[in-house]
Coordinates of C-alpha atoms in Angstrom, one line a residue:
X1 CA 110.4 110.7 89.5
X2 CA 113.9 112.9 89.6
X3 CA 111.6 116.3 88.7
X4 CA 108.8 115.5 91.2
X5 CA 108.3 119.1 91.9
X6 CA 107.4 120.0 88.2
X7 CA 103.7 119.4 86.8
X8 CA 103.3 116.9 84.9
X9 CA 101.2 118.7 81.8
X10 CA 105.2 120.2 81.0
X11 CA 106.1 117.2 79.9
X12 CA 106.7 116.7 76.4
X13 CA 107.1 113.6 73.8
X14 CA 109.6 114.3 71.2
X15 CA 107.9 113.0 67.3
X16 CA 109.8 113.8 64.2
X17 CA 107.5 116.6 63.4
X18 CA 107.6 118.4 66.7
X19 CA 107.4 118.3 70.1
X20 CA 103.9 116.9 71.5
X21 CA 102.0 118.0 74.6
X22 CA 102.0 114.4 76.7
X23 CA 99.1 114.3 79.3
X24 CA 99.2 114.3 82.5
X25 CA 97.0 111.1 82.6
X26 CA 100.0 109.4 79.9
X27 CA 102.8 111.0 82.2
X28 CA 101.0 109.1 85.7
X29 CA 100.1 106.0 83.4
X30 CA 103.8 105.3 82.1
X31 CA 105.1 106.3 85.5
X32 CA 103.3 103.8 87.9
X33 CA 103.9 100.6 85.9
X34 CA 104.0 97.2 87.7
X35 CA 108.0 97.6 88.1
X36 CA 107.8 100.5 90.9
X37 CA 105.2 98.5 92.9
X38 CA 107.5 95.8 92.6
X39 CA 111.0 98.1 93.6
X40 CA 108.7 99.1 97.0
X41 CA 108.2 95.6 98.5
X42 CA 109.7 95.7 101.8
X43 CA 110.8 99.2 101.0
X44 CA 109.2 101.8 104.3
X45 CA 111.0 104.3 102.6
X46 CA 110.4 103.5 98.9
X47 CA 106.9 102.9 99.8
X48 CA 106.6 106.5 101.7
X49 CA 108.4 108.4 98.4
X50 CA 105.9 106.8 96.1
X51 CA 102.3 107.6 98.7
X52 CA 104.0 111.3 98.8
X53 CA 104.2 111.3 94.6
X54 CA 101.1 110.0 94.7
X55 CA 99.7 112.6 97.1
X56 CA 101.1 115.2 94.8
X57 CA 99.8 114.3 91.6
X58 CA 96.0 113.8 93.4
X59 CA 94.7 116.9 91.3
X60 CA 95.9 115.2 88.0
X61 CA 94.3 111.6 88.5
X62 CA 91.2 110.4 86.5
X63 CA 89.3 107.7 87.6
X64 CA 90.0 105.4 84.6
X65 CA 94.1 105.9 85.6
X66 CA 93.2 105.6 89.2
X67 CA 91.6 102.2 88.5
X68 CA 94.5 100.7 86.0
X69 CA 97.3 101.8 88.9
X70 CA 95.0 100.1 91.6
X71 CA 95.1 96.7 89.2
X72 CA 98.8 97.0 88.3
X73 CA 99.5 97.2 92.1
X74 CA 97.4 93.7 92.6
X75 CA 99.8 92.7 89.4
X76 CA 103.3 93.4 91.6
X77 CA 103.7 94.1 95.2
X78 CA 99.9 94.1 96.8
X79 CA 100.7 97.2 99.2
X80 CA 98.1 97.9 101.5
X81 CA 98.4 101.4 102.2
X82 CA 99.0 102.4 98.4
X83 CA 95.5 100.4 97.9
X84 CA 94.1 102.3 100.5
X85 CA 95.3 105.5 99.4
X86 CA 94.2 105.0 95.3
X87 CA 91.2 103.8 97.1
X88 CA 90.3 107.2 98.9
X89 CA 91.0 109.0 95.6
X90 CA 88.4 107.6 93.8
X91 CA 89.6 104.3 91.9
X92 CA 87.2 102.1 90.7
X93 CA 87.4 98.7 92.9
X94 CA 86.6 96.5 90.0
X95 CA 88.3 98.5 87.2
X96 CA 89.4 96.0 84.9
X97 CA 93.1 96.0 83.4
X98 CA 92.1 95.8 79.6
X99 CA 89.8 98.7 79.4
X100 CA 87.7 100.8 76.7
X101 CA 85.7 104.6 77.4
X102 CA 82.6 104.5 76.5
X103 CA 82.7 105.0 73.3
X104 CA 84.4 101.9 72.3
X105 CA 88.3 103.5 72.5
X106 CA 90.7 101.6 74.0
X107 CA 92.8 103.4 77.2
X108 CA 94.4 100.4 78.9
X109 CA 96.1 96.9 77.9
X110 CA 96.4 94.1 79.7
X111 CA 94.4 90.7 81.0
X112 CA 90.6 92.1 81.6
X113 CA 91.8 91.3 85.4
X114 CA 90.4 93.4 88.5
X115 CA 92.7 93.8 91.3
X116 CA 90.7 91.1 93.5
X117 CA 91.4 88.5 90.8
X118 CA 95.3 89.5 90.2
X119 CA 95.8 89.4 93.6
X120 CA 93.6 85.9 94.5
X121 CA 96.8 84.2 92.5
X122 CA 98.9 85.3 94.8
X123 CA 99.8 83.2 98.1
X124 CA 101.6 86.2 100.0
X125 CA 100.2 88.0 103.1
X126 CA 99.9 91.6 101.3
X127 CA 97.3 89.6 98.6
X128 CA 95.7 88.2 101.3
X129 CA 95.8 91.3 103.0
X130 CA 94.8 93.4 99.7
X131 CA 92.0 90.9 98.9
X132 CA 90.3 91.3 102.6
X133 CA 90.3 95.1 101.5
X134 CA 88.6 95.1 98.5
X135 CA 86.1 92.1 99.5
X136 CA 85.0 94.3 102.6
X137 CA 85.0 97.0 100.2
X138 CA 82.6 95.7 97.7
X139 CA 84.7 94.5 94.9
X140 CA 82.6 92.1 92.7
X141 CA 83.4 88.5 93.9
X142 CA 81.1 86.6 92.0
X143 CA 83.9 85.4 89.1
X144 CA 84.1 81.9 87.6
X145 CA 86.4 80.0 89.4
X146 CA 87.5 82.8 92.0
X147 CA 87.6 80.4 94.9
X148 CA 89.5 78.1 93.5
X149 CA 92.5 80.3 92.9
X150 CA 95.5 79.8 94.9
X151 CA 95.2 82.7 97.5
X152 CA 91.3 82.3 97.5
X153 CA 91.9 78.4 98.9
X154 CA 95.2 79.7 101.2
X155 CA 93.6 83.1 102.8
X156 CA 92.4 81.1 106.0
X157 CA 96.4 80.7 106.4
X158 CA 97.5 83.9 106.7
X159 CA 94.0 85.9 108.1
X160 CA 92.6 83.2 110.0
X161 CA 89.0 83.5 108.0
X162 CA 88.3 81.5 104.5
X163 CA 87.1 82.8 101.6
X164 CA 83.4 81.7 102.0
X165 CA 83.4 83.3 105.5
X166 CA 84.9 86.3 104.0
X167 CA 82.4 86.8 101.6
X168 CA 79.7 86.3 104.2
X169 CA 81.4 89.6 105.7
X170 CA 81.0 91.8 102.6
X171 CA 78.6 94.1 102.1
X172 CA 75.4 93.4 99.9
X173 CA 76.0 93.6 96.6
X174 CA 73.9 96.9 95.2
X175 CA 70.9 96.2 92.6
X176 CA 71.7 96.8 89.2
X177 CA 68.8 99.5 89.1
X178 CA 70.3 101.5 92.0
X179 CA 73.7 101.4 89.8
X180 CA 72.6 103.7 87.5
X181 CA 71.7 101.2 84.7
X182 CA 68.1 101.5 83.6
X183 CA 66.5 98.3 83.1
X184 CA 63.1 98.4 80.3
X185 CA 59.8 96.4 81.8
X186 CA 57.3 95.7 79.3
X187 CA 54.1 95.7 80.5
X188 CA 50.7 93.7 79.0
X189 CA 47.9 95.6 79.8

């Protein structure tokens, strides 16, 4: 983060053969691991640096990135207002942490986890906080055993509202048809 005022597509990878164009996607993806999330907590300044990189690499996020930074951020510190921000850019609010494109290529380690279940482990007030925003949001809630996770039982503690009531707040979940995915009917005539 020393060269913050450079773009990010400059980068390079040294190989043995010769140097490598690294991507900006690759450069934003190494650089927002669970370890700065976890350096911010508690941090206003820290926390203010790392919305301002963010803010400056805006043009250079894709969705899929956008979605595994939102999830490694439920993973470490919860922040609120980094959530929000990744939020208003675009990330997907149940992007899983172990994801594939769409043609079967895998772009992202980890659990399978979206940031609502990461975060409904936790028992702080910034999971709590974090899984209030996605719920309202219309994160997918509807995951086996969800409830029963520590911060899912303990959120009445630090919001004053339990889980069941909070999901009686969210929004209606959206028809699969209206998603985009096309459903076949056969018909007998």
């Amino acid at each position: 983060m020393d060269n913050i005022g450079k773009s990010p597509e400059r980068r390079f990878e040294t190989t043995n053969i010769s140097h490598k164009r690294l991507p900006a996607s690759m450069w934003i993806g190494k650089t927002f691991r669970a370890p700065v999330f976890n350096d911010i907590h508690g941090s206003v300044l820290k926390e203010t640096r790392l919305q301002h990189t963010l803010e400056m690499l805006k043009e250079h996020h894709e969705t899929f990135m956008l979605g595994t930074i939102l999830v490694r951020l439920a993973s470490s510190s919860c922040t609120l207002s980094i959530a929000k921000q990744l939020l208003s850019y675009g990330a997907p609010i149940d992007h899983p942490l172990h994801t594939y494109t769409w043609d079967g290529i895998h772009i992202s380690a980890g659990s399978g986890m979206t940031a609502l279940q990461l975060a409904a482990k936790k028992t702080t007030t910034d999971a709590t906080l974090l899984m209030q925003l996605l719920v309202l949001r219309g994160a997918e809630t509807d995951w086996r055993g969800i409830e029963d996770k520590p911060g899912a039982k303990k959120i009445g503690e630090f919001i004053g509202v339990e889980w069941a009531d909070l999901l009686r707040q969210a929004p209606p979940m959206i028809p699969l048809y209206s998603r985009g995915i096309q459903l076949v009917h056969y018909m007998d005539d």
